[in-house]
Amino acid sequence: MRRLMAKIVVGSLALTSPAAAEEAPAAPTAAASAAAPSGVRLEVTGHVDGRLEQVGGYEIDRLGTEYDPGLGASTLVRLGVRFDTRRTLAPIALGAELEADAITGWLTDAPGVDGQDMPRAMRDHAELRKAYGRLSLGHWVHLMGGAMTSQWGMGLLANDGATFWEPGSARFASPQSGDRVLRGTAIVLPWHQQGLGALFAVDRVIDDNITFDGDEATQMVAAAFYGMDLSRPDRKKDTFGGVYVVRRQQEARDGDRIEVTVVDATGQHTLKLSETAKLKLEAEAALVVGETTLSASADFPTKDVLQLGWAARGTLDMGRWGAVLDLLYASGDRNFDDREQRAFKANRNYELGFLLYRHVLAAHTGRARVTAHDLELVGVPPEDVERVATRGGASNTFAAFPRVWWRATPHLELYGGPLVAFSAVEVADPFTTRLAGGSPRNALDGSPGAYLGTEIDVGARYFRDVGDVQLHFGLEGGAFLPGSAFEDASGETLGAVLGARAMLEVRL
């Protein structure tokens, strides 16, 4: 993809349009000036994304309440500026970046059905993404501080919400917002030519996938990585790997706490098969361990946290056609009253398809905040039940999503494939499970099987450069065919859910 850059070099103004690359972890961004040629650089970036989405209605609780998203409109206007002295002041280099979403979220109202983080609940708003400065000492030490986005590996846990569709990705993505932190960080690159280094950071979380209103979260971060391309810090080398360790403390408004350690390992390798063909392999695995007083009970005022998630992707590019295979596992939890919390929740901006996880499961789990508080039936409502909501991310699942793509013309790409998903453990709703004496029951009060269902997604993208601006026009459609995990009390399976969306993007 192309981006418009206003580039000031030795007093002259020039416009360039380098190919944009895939996302890199936070660490490489700091090293931009070390390997770059001399000359001050000022870069202006922008991304405008408008979408219309139509999704059919579906039942979300035992009473037959329907969630009917209907037609909705969303938009994203993202603007940024980057400044870098590069080697002009060598061995010292200074840099700064400012990026904000002037508007992001849904322009239209979500259906009037109460719940926690229901589909399309994020109304349009503005938010600051980046406002930080950087001091680099040669190739080896880079100090950064300020507001930043957080991204690691494939974005399974830390995801900056900046992974959009690209040619050959066959991706069904609609990123919104992203993980944002106030961060002070030091990056050390003792073997910079190999891209080998380490990162150390202290964060105050502004917003991410597991914080709720009123939460305060801090974390200490350490990472070691290999294969960062310092000449192009927005790219990784053909072989990249790293380990990311986080110690996180989070406190809710009522004083309940989470204290966990996260170990997240990632890697990728690109094989060149021929002059026009290549195979890219990627993987990420995250383990979360610790303890929490959230969702506590009289028997277990403190619960152990043990969660596991992993993702793998293979991307074959043959030039005019290719294939992509995504695999995802996220551990689940079918017992809300025992000592352990096992439900791993992938980041909501790590997307597979656009109906099962972003809509159906988000609505079913989000509705639990309302149904579980029916005092006439449950007596005492469970604590912190709103945190059961998946918020559009994948949880309690094993899924495979193979796709193929074909470039019909130099500017038109067709893509699609089936997402087949199973639950890791029985899908359990807090309200119906409690009424059944602890035996897992889903939100429809059915005894759930392991098969979540199959989602068939297809899409088409037309993309073209107009000067230094790239235009995208896209159409995508999907049909989710629910499986035995969505049976109701009478044994009837939830009906098919259909959806389609159109998008227009302008990338600068």
Short mmCIF file of C-alpha atoms in Angstrom, two decimals:
data_model
loop_
_atom_site.label_atom_id
_atom_site.label_comp_id
_atom_site.label_asym_id
_atom_site.label_seq_id
_atom_site.Cartn_x
_atom_site.Cartn_y
_atom_site.Cartn_z
CA MET A 1 0.00 0.00 0.00
CA ARG A 2 1.08 3.54 -0.44
CA ARG A 3 1.31 6.38 1.96
CA LEU A 4 1.79 10.03 1.25
CA MET A 5 4.95 11.38 2.84
CA ALA A 6 5.98 15.00 3.05
CA LYS A 7 9.71 14.52 3.28
CA ILE A 8 12.04 17.40 4.06
CA VAL A 9 15.60 16.58 3.04
CA VAL A 10 18.32 19.24 3.32
CA GLY A 11 15.81 22.05 3.03
CA SER A 12 13.92 20.73 -0.02
CA LEU A 13 10.38 19.33 -0.06
CA ALA A 14 9.68 16.10 -1.96
CA LEU A 15 6.80 13.63 -2.13
CA THR A 16 7.43 9.90 -2.12
CA SER A 17 5.21 6.83 -1.95
CA PRO A 18 7.05 3.77 -0.57
CA ALA A 19 5.22 0.47 -0.31
CA ALA A 20 3.67 0.09 3.09
CA ALA A 21 4.46 -3.08 4.98
CA GLU A 22 2.92 -5.31 7.54
CA GLU A 23 2.72 -4.32 11.16
CA ALA A 24 5.76 -4.73 13.39
CA PRO A 25 5.98 -4.91 17.19
CA ALA A 26 6.48 -1.75 19.19
CA ALA A 27 10.20 -2.36 19.51
CA PRO A 28 11.36 -1.67 15.93
CA THR A 29 9.64 1.69 15.62
CA ALA A 30 12.20 3.28 17.88
CA ALA A 31 15.12 2.34 15.66
CA ALA A 32 13.99 4.22 12.57
CA SER A 33 16.75 6.83 12.60
CA ALA A 34 19.68 4.57 13.31
CA ALA A 35 20.01 2.98 9.87
CA ALA A 36 18.37 5.72 7.78
CA PRO A 37 20.25 8.17 5.52
CA SER A 38 20.89 11.70 6.79
CA GLY A 39 18.25 14.40 6.42
CA VAL A 40 15.29 15.51 8.50
CA ARG A 41 12.06 13.74 7.61
CA LEU A 42 8.48 14.81 8.13
CA GLU A 43 5.89 12.19 7.21
CA VAL A 44 2.13 12.72 7.03
CA THR A 45 -0.17 9.68 6.98
CA GLY A 46 -3.90 9.23 6.72
CA HIS A 47 -6.55 6.56 6.46
CA VAL A 48 -10.24 7.16 5.79
CA ASP A 49 -12.56 4.15 5.93
CA GLY A 50 -16.34 4.20 5.49
CA ARG A 51 -18.53 1.10 5.73
CA LEU A 52 -22.13 0.02 5.37
CA GLU A 53 -23.01 -3.31 7.00
CA GLN A 54 -26.23 -5.32 6.96
CA VAL A 55 -26.66 -8.25 9.39
CA GLY A 56 -29.82 -10.26 9.96
CA GLY A 57 -31.42 -10.84 13.36
CA TYR A 58 -30.90 -13.81 15.70
CA GLU A 59 -32.04 -14.92 19.15
CA ILE A 60 -29.73 -14.20 22.07
CA ASP A 61 -31.42 -15.58 25.22
CA ARG A 62 -33.81 -18.24 26.54
CA LEU A 63 -36.81 -15.89 26.20
CA GLY A 64 -36.31 -15.55 22.45
CA THR A 65 -35.08 -11.95 22.59
CA GLU A 66 -33.92 -11.02 19.10
CA TYR A 67 -30.87 -8.95 18.36
CA ASP A 68 -31.39 -7.43 14.92
CA PRO A 69 -28.43 -5.26 13.87
CA GLY A 70 -29.98 -4.40 10.51
CA LEU A 71 -28.17 -1.76 8.45
CA GLY A 72 -25.38 0.17 10.13
CA ALA A 73 -22.72 2.67 9.08
CA SER A 74 -19.26 3.15 10.53
CA THR A 75 -16.34 5.37 9.68
CA LEU A 76 -12.70 5.87 10.52
CA VAL A 77 -10.69 9.03 9.93
CA ARG A 78 -7.11 8.45 11.11
CA LEU A 79 -4.43 11.13 10.70
CA GLY A 80 -0.79 11.10 11.74
CA VAL A 81 2.47 13.03 11.61
CA ARG A 82 5.99 11.65 12.18
CA PHE A 83 9.16 13.67 12.61
CA ASP A 84 12.68 12.26 12.54
CA THR A 85 16.09 13.98 12.44
CA ARG A 86 17.70 10.67 11.49
CA ARG A 87 21.51 11.11 11.20
CA THR A 88 21.51 14.90 10.94
CA LEU A 89 22.54 15.22 14.60
CA ALA A 90 24.54 11.98 14.72
CA PRO A 91 25.20 10.14 16.96
CA ILE A 92 22.00 11.54 18.49
CA ALA A 93 18.66 11.35 16.68
CA LEU A 94 15.34 12.79 17.74
CA GLY A 95 11.88 11.72 16.70
CA ALA A 96 8.24 12.27 17.51
CA GLU A 97 4.90 10.91 16.36
CA LEU A 98 1.35 12.17 16.69
CA GLU A 99 -1.65 10.11 15.53
CA ALA A 100 -5.33 10.40 16.30
CA ASP A 101 -8.65 9.06 15.12
CA ALA A 102 -10.65 12.18 14.40
CA ILE A 103 -13.64 9.86 14.31
CA THR A 104 -14.01 6.12 14.80
CA GLY A 105 -16.94 3.83 15.60
CA TRP A 106 -20.53 3.39 14.47
CA LEU A 107 -22.49 6.36 13.20
CA THR A 108 -25.77 4.50 13.63
CA ASP A 109 -27.38 3.28 16.84
CA ALA A 110 -27.10 -0.34 17.92
CA PRO A 111 -30.37 -2.26 18.41
CA GLY A 112 -32.17 -1.28 21.61
CA VAL A 113 -31.29 -4.48 23.47
CA ASP A 114 -29.38 -4.10 26.72
CA GLY A 115 -26.10 -5.91 27.27
CA GLN A 116 -22.36 -5.48 27.74
CA ASP A 117 -20.36 -4.40 24.69
CA MET A 118 -22.96 -5.68 22.26
CA PRO A 119 -22.23 -5.64 18.51
CA ARG A 120 -22.08 -2.09 17.15
CA ALA A 121 -22.14 -0.63 20.66
CA MET A 122 -19.06 1.55 20.04
CA ARG A 123 -20.52 4.91 19.02
CA ASP A 124 -18.53 7.36 16.94
CA HIS A 125 -15.96 9.30 18.93
CA ALA A 126 -12.46 10.76 18.72
CA GLU A 127 -9.41 9.28 20.43
CA LEU A 128 -5.70 9.97 20.67
CA ARG A 129 -3.56 7.04 19.57
CA LYS A 130 0.02 8.32 19.66
CA ALA A 131 1.80 11.35 21.09
CA TYR A 132 5.36 10.44 22.02
CA GLY A 133 8.96 11.48 21.59
CA ARG A 134 12.11 9.47 20.96
CA LEU A 135 15.80 9.92 21.68
CA SER A 136 18.21 7.56 19.89
CA LEU A 137 21.89 7.13 20.70
CA GLY A 138 23.48 5.69 17.58
CA HIS A 139 22.23 2.29 16.54
CA TRP A 140 22.19 0.87 20.01
CA VAL A 141 19.92 2.68 22.47
CA HIS A 142 16.48 4.18 21.89
CA LEU A 143 14.40 5.89 24.60
CA MET A 144 10.71 6.65 24.07
CA GLY A 145 7.96 8.15 26.19
CA GLY A 146 4.34 9.19 25.78
CA ALA A 147 1.07 7.82 24.47
CA MET A 148 1.47 4.85 22.12
CA THR A 149 -0.42 1.97 20.62
CA SER A 150 0.54 -1.57 21.65
CA GLN A 151 1.12 -4.38 19.14
CA TRP A 152 2.96 -7.67 19.42
CA GLY A 153 3.30 -10.51 16.95
CA MET A 154 0.12 -11.39 15.10
CA GLY A 155 -1.95 -9.24 17.44
CA LEU A 156 -3.51 -12.13 19.34
CA LEU A 157 -3.33 -10.25 22.67
CA ALA A 158 -1.73 -6.83 22.07
CA ASN A 159 -3.29 -5.32 18.96
CA ASP A 160 -3.12 -1.71 17.77
CA GLY A 161 -6.17 -1.89 15.50
CA ALA A 162 -4.16 -1.03 12.39
CA THR A 163 -4.25 -4.34 10.49
CA PHE A 164 -6.33 -3.70 7.38
CA TRP A 165 -6.96 -5.74 4.25
CA GLU A 166 -3.97 -6.05 1.92
CA PRO A 167 -3.65 -7.79 -1.47
CA GLY A 168 -3.02 -11.48 -0.92
CA SER A 169 -4.26 -11.46 2.68
CA ALA A 170 -7.85 -12.66 2.02
CA ARG A 171 -8.58 -10.92 5.29
CA PHE A 172 -12.07 -10.06 6.54
CA ALA A 173 -11.13 -7.22 8.85
CA SER A 174 -12.81 -4.16 10.28
CA PRO A 175 -10.45 -2.79 12.94
CA GLN A 176 -11.70 -0.24 15.44
CA SER A 177 -9.80 1.63 18.12
CA GLY A 178 -6.86 -0.45 19.43
CA ASP A 179 -4.75 -1.04 22.53
CA ARG A 180 -3.37 2.27 23.85
CA VAL A 181 -0.93 2.92 26.68
CA LEU A 182 1.09 5.67 28.33
CA ARG A 183 4.52 4.11 28.00
CA GLY A 184 8.10 4.80 28.98
CA THR A 185 10.41 2.42 27.17
CA ALA A 186 14.04 1.65 26.48
CA ILE A 187 15.15 -0.43 23.50
CA VAL A 188 18.63 -1.87 23.35
CA LEU A 189 20.06 -3.28 20.11
CA PRO A 190 23.56 -4.68 20.75
CA TRP A 191 23.54 -6.58 17.44
CA HIS A 192 21.58 -4.15 15.31
CA GLN A 193 22.64 -5.62 11.95
CA GLN A 194 20.90 -8.87 12.85
CA GLY A 195 17.96 -7.02 14.35
CA LEU A 196 18.67 -8.60 17.73
CA GLY A 197 17.65 -6.63 20.78
CA ALA A 198 15.48 -6.19 23.85
CA LEU A 199 12.73 -3.88 25.04
CA PHE A 200 11.86 -2.77 28.57
CA ALA A 201 8.76 -0.70 29.30
CA VAL A 202 6.43 0.54 32.01
CA ASP A 203 2.81 1.16 30.97
CA ARG A 204 -0.25 2.87 32.30
CA VAL A 205 -3.06 1.37 30.24
CA ILE A 206 -5.39 3.87 28.56
CA ASP A 207 -7.63 1.27 26.95
CA ASP A 208 -7.31 -2.31 25.78
CA ASN A 209 -9.24 -5.51 25.37
CA ILE A 210 -9.60 -6.40 29.07
CA THR A 211 -10.17 -3.03 30.73
CA PHE A 212 -13.68 -1.86 31.60
CA ASP A 213 -14.98 1.54 32.67
CA GLY A 214 -13.46 2.46 36.02
CA ASP A 215 -10.54 0.01 35.76
CA GLU A 216 -6.99 1.15 36.37
CA ALA A 217 -4.21 -1.03 34.95
CA THR A 218 -0.43 -0.84 34.99
CA GLN A 219 2.07 -3.27 33.55
CA MET A 220 5.78 -3.91 33.26
CA VAL A 221 6.95 -5.27 29.92
CA ALA A 222 10.11 -7.01 28.75
CA ALA A 223 10.70 -8.42 25.29
CA ALA A 224 13.55 -9.98 23.36
CA PHE A 225 13.43 -10.21 19.57
CA TYR A 226 15.45 -11.20 16.52
CA GLY A 227 15.06 -10.20 12.89
CA MET A 228 14.04 -6.55 12.96
CA ASP A 229 14.87 -4.77 9.70
CA LEU A 230 16.32 -1.45 10.87
CA SER A 231 16.54 -0.01 7.36
CA ARG A 232 12.77 -0.41 7.13
CA PRO A 233 11.48 -0.36 10.72
CA ASP A 234 7.90 -0.96 9.60
CA ARG A 235 8.95 -4.37 8.30
CA LYS A 236 10.41 -7.52 9.72
CA LYS A 237 13.11 -9.62 8.10
CA ASP A 238 12.25 -12.90 6.40
CA THR A 239 12.88 -14.62 9.72
CA PHE A 240 11.58 -12.99 12.88
CA GLY A 241 11.01 -14.20 16.41
CA GLY A 242 10.51 -12.87 19.89
CA VAL A 243 9.25 -13.40 23.43
CA TYR A 244 7.12 -10.81 25.22
CA VAL A 245 6.60 -10.96 29.01
CA VAL A 246 4.12 -8.75 30.87
CA ARG A 247 3.41 -8.41 34.58
CA ARG A 248 0.03 -6.73 34.88
CA GLN A 249 -1.90 -5.32 37.84
CA GLN A 250 -5.45 -4.17 37.30
CA GLU A 251 -7.96 -2.79 39.80
CA ALA A 252 -11.70 -2.38 39.24
CA ARG A 253 -13.78 0.48 40.60
CA ASP A 254 -14.97 -1.68 43.52
CA GLY A 255 -11.42 -2.62 44.53
CA ASP A 256 -11.30 -6.12 43.01
CA ARG A 257 -7.94 -6.89 41.43
CA ILE A 258 -6.25 -8.90 38.72
CA GLU A 259 -2.57 -9.79 38.98
CA VAL A 260 -1.29 -11.88 36.10
CA THR A 261 1.86 -12.69 34.18
CA VAL A 262 1.64 -13.10 30.41
CA VAL A 263 4.25 -14.93 28.34
CA ASP A 264 3.72 -14.46 24.60
CA ALA A 265 6.04 -16.01 22.01
CA THR A 266 5.81 -15.25 18.30
CA GLY A 267 7.71 -16.05 15.12
CA GLN A 268 7.51 -15.92 11.37
CA HIS A 269 9.52 -17.15 8.40
CA THR A 270 9.15 -16.45 4.68
CA LEU A 271 10.29 -19.00 2.12
CA LYS A 272 10.94 -17.93 -1.47
CA LEU A 273 9.64 -20.76 -3.64
CA SER A 274 10.39 -19.16 -7.02
CA GLU A 275 10.76 -15.74 -8.62
CA THR A 276 7.01 -15.15 -8.24
CA ALA A 277 6.03 -17.48 -5.39
CA LYS A 278 6.57 -17.37 -1.64
CA LEU A 279 5.26 -19.03 1.50
CA LYS A 280 4.98 -17.14 4.77
CA LEU A 281 4.51 -18.99 8.08
CA GLU A 282 3.49 -17.21 11.30
CA ALA A 283 2.62 -18.31 14.82
CA GLU A 284 1.91 -16.84 18.23
CA ALA A 285 1.17 -18.49 21.57
CA ALA A 286 0.24 -16.78 24.85
CA LEU A 287 -0.04 -18.15 28.38
CA VAL A 288 -1.74 -16.12 31.13
CA VAL A 289 -1.23 -17.13 34.78
CA GLY A 290 -2.00 -15.37 38.05
CA GLU A 291 -4.89 -14.70 40.40
CA THR A 292 -7.90 -12.43 40.70
CA THR A 293 -10.65 -11.40 43.10
CA LEU A 294 -12.96 -10.54 40.18
CA SER A 295 -15.97 -12.86 39.82
CA ALA A 296 -15.26 -14.15 43.31
CA SER A 297 -17.63 -16.34 45.31
CA ALA A 298 -18.06 -17.18 49.00
CA ASP A 299 -16.20 -20.45 48.49
CA PHE A 300 -13.42 -18.90 46.37
CA PRO A 301 -12.78 -15.23 47.19
CA THR A 302 -9.58 -15.45 45.14
CA LYS A 303 -9.43 -17.38 41.89
CA ASP A 304 -6.50 -18.78 39.94
CA VAL A 305 -6.08 -17.55 36.37
CA LEU A 306 -4.81 -20.08 33.82
CA GLN A 307 -5.52 -19.29 30.17
CA LEU A 308 -3.96 -20.38 26.89
CA GLY A 309 -4.34 -19.15 23.35
CA TRP A 310 -2.42 -19.72 20.15
CA ALA A 311 -2.70 -18.79 16.50
CA ALA A 312 -0.96 -19.97 13.34
CA ARG A 313 -1.14 -18.76 9.77
CA GLY A 314 0.25 -19.94 6.46
CA THR A 315 0.10 -17.62 3.43
CA LEU A 316 0.92 -18.91 -0.04
CA ASP A 317 1.43 -16.27 -2.72
CA MET A 318 1.80 -17.58 -6.28
CA GLY A 319 1.61 -14.17 -7.92
CA ARG A 320 -1.86 -14.20 -9.49
CA TRP A 321 -3.45 -16.49 -6.92
CA GLY A 322 -2.82 -17.86 -3.47
CA ALA A 323 -4.18 -19.43 -0.31
CA VAL A 324 -4.30 -18.59 3.39
CA LEU A 325 -4.94 -20.89 6.34
CA ASP A 326 -5.64 -19.51 9.82
CA LEU A 327 -5.81 -21.71 12.91
CA LEU A 328 -6.87 -20.43 16.32
CA TYR A 329 -7.24 -21.96 19.78
CA ALA A 330 -8.56 -20.13 22.85
CA SER A 331 -9.24 -21.95 26.11
CA GLY A 332 -12.72 -21.75 27.63
CA ASP A 333 -14.44 -21.90 31.01
CA ARG A 334 -17.68 -23.81 31.66
CA ASN A 335 -17.79 -23.43 35.45
CA PHE A 336 -18.28 -19.95 36.93
CA ASP A 337 -18.22 -21.13 40.56
CA ASP A 338 -14.95 -23.07 40.81
CA ARG A 339 -11.48 -21.87 41.75
CA GLU A 340 -10.17 -21.23 38.21
CA GLN A 341 -10.73 -18.75 35.40
CA ARG A 342 -9.71 -20.40 32.16
CA ALA A 343 -11.39 -18.34 29.43
CA PHE A 344 -8.77 -16.90 27.09
CA LYS A 345 -10.07 -13.97 25.05
CA ALA A 346 -8.32 -13.04 21.85
CA ASN A 347 -8.13 -9.35 21.07
CA ARG A 348 -11.28 -8.06 19.35
CA ASN A 349 -9.10 -6.69 16.53
CA TYR A 350 -7.69 -10.17 15.86
CA GLU A 351 -10.46 -11.16 13.48
CA LEU A 352 -11.61 -14.39 11.85
CA GLY A 353 -14.64 -13.81 9.64
CA PHE A 354 -17.19 -11.20 10.68
CA LEU A 355 -20.35 -12.95 11.92
CA LEU A 356 -19.63 -15.71 14.47
CA TYR A 357 -17.26 -13.94 16.86
CA ARG A 358 -17.92 -10.26 16.17
CA HIS A 359 -21.71 -10.61 16.16
CA VAL A 360 -23.31 -13.83 17.42
CA LEU A 361 -21.00 -14.77 20.32
CA ALA A 362 -20.50 -11.12 21.26
CA ALA A 363 -24.28 -10.69 21.61
CA HIS A 364 -24.84 -13.99 23.45
CA THR A 365 -22.10 -13.32 26.02
CA GLY A 366 -22.88 -9.60 26.28
CA ARG A 367 -26.52 -10.35 27.12
CA ALA A 368 -25.38 -12.24 30.25
CA ARG A 369 -25.01 -8.97 32.14
CA VAL A 370 -28.79 -8.57 31.96
CA THR A 371 -30.09 -12.14 32.26
CA ALA A 372 -27.81 -13.08 35.16
CA HIS A 373 -29.29 -10.28 37.28
CA ASP A 374 -32.85 -11.62 37.26
CA LEU A 375 -33.26 -11.62 41.06
CA GLU A 376 -36.60 -13.45 40.90
CA LEU A 377 -34.82 -16.51 39.55
CA VAL A 378 -31.23 -16.42 40.77
CA GLY A 379 -31.59 -14.75 44.18
CA VAL A 380 -28.10 -13.22 44.36
CA PRO A 381 -26.54 -12.18 41.03
CA PRO A 382 -22.99 -13.32 40.33
CA GLU A 383 -20.29 -10.69 40.69
CA ASP A 384 -18.61 -9.07 37.68
CA VAL A 385 -20.74 -11.01 35.21
CA GLU A 386 -20.27 -8.23 32.63
CA ARG A 387 -16.70 -9.51 32.17
CA VAL A 388 -18.03 -12.69 30.59
CA ALA A 389 -18.64 -10.64 27.43
CA THR A 390 -16.21 -11.51 24.63
CA ARG A 391 -16.59 -7.99 23.15
CA GLY A 392 -16.19 -9.34 19.62
CA GLY A 393 -13.04 -11.37 20.29
CA ALA A 394 -12.72 -15.13 19.91
CA SER A 395 -12.89 -17.20 23.10
CA ASN A 396 -13.51 -20.83 24.02
CA THR A 397 -12.82 -22.02 20.52
CA PHE A 398 -10.78 -24.02 18.08
CA ALA A 399 -11.22 -22.71 14.56
CA ALA A 400 -9.81 -23.28 11.09
CA PHE A 401 -10.29 -20.69 8.36
CA PRO A 402 -8.88 -21.67 4.95
CA ARG A 403 -9.28 -19.14 2.12
CA VAL A 404 -8.20 -18.75 -1.47
CA TRP A 405 -7.71 -15.56 -3.45
CA TRP A 406 -7.44 -14.79 -7.15
CA ARG A 407 -6.31 -11.56 -8.79
CA ALA A 408 -8.74 -11.40 -11.69
CA THR A 409 -7.13 -8.17 -12.97
CA PRO A 410 -4.18 -6.12 -11.71
CA HIS A 411 -6.66 -4.11 -9.62
CA LEU A 412 -9.37 -6.64 -8.70
CA GLU A 413 -9.01 -9.44 -6.17
CA LEU A 414 -11.59 -12.09 -5.24
CA TYR A 415 -11.27 -14.12 -2.04
CA GLY A 416 -13.20 -16.35 0.33
CA GLY A 417 -13.49 -19.59 2.24
CA PRO A 418 -15.21 -21.45 5.11
CA LEU A 419 -14.58 -20.79 8.81
CA VAL A 420 -15.20 -24.00 10.77
CA ALA A 421 -15.35 -23.54 14.54
CA PHE A 422 -15.71 -25.73 17.63
CA SER A 423 -15.81 -24.86 21.31
CA ALA A 424 -12.90 -25.84 23.53
CA VAL A 425 -15.35 -26.70 26.35
CA GLU A 426 -19.14 -26.49 26.52
CA VAL A 427 -20.53 -23.02 25.83
CA ALA A 428 -21.88 -21.90 29.22
CA ASP A 429 -24.09 -18.95 30.11
CA PRO A 430 -23.95 -17.72 33.75
CA PHE A 431 -27.74 -17.44 34.13
CA THR A 432 -28.97 -20.68 32.53
CA THR A 433 -26.04 -22.68 33.92
CA ARG A 434 -26.80 -21.56 37.45
CA LEU A 435 -30.49 -22.44 37.02
CA ALA A 436 -29.43 -25.91 35.87
CA GLY A 437 -27.44 -26.44 39.06
CA GLY A 438 -24.06 -25.91 37.40
CA SER A 439 -24.54 -28.15 34.38
CA PRO A 440 -23.37 -26.13 31.34
CA ARG A 441 -26.25 -24.51 29.44
CA ASN A 442 -25.92 -21.98 26.66
CA ALA A 443 -27.68 -18.61 26.46
CA LEU A 444 -30.66 -20.26 24.73
CA ASP A 445 -31.00 -22.70 27.68
CA GLY A 446 -29.88 -25.62 25.55
CA SER A 447 -27.42 -28.36 26.36
CA PRO A 448 -24.59 -27.33 24.03
CA GLY A 449 -22.65 -29.55 21.72
CA ALA A 450 -19.07 -28.85 20.68
CA TYR A 451 -19.77 -27.63 17.13
CA LEU A 452 -20.11 -23.84 16.97
CA GLY A 453 -20.86 -23.89 13.27
CA THR A 454 -19.55 -22.93 9.86
CA GLU A 455 -19.27 -19.44 8.44
CA ILE A 456 -18.82 -19.01 4.68
CA ASP A 457 -17.31 -15.66 3.70
CA VAL A 458 -16.60 -14.23 0.25
CA GLY A 459 -15.26 -10.86 -0.83
CA ALA A 460 -14.08 -8.70 -3.70
CA ARG A 461 -11.71 -5.72 -3.62
CA TYR A 462 -10.91 -3.18 -6.29
CA PHE A 463 -7.83 -1.13 -5.45
CA ARG A 464 -6.09 1.52 -7.51
CA ASP A 465 -3.53 4.29 -7.11
CA VAL A 466 -4.52 7.81 -8.02
CA GLY A 467 -1.31 9.73 -7.73
CA ASP A 468 -0.11 9.29 -4.16
CA VAL A 469 -3.55 8.20 -2.95
CA GLN A 470 -4.77 4.62 -2.97
CA LEU A 471 -8.49 3.91 -3.29
CA HIS A 472 -10.20 0.70 -2.18
CA PHE A 473 -13.72 -0.40 -3.01
CA GLY A 474 -14.87 -3.64 -1.38
CA LEU A 475 -17.86 -5.92 -1.05
CA GLU A 476 -18.02 -8.82 1.42
CA GLY A 477 -20.75 -11.27 2.30
CA GLY A 478 -21.13 -14.08 4.77
CA ALA A 479 -23.48 -16.75 6.04
CA PHE A 480 -23.09 -18.29 9.50
CA LEU A 481 -24.70 -21.72 9.89
CA PRO A 482 -24.88 -22.42 13.65
CA GLY A 483 -24.06 -25.86 15.01
CA SER A 484 -25.05 -27.89 18.05
CA ALA A 485 -23.48 -25.36 20.46
CA PHE A 486 -26.46 -23.09 19.68
CA GLU A 487 -29.33 -25.51 20.33
CA ASP A 488 -32.16 -24.26 22.54
CA ALA A 489 -34.05 -26.13 25.27
CA SER A 490 -36.25 -27.88 22.68
CA GLY A 491 -33.27 -29.07 20.64
CA GLU A 492 -33.82 -26.56 17.83
CA THR A 493 -30.67 -24.97 16.41
CA LEU A 494 -30.33 -21.23 15.99
CA GLY A 495 -31.21 -20.18 12.45
CA ALA A 496 -28.69 -19.05 9.84
CA VAL A 497 -27.29 -15.53 10.23
CA LEU A 498 -26.58 -13.59 7.03
CA GLY A 499 -24.49 -10.49 6.59
CA ALA A 500 -22.94 -8.26 3.95
CA ARG A 501 -20.92 -5.08 3.92
CA ALA A 502 -19.54 -2.52 1.50
CA MET A 503 -16.50 -0.38 2.17
CA LEU A 504 -14.67 2.57 0.67
CA GLU A 505 -11.14 3.30 1.85
CA VAL A 506 -8.75 6.12 1.04
CA ARG A 507 -5.17 5.52 2.11
CA LEU A 508 -2.56 8.27 2.12
#
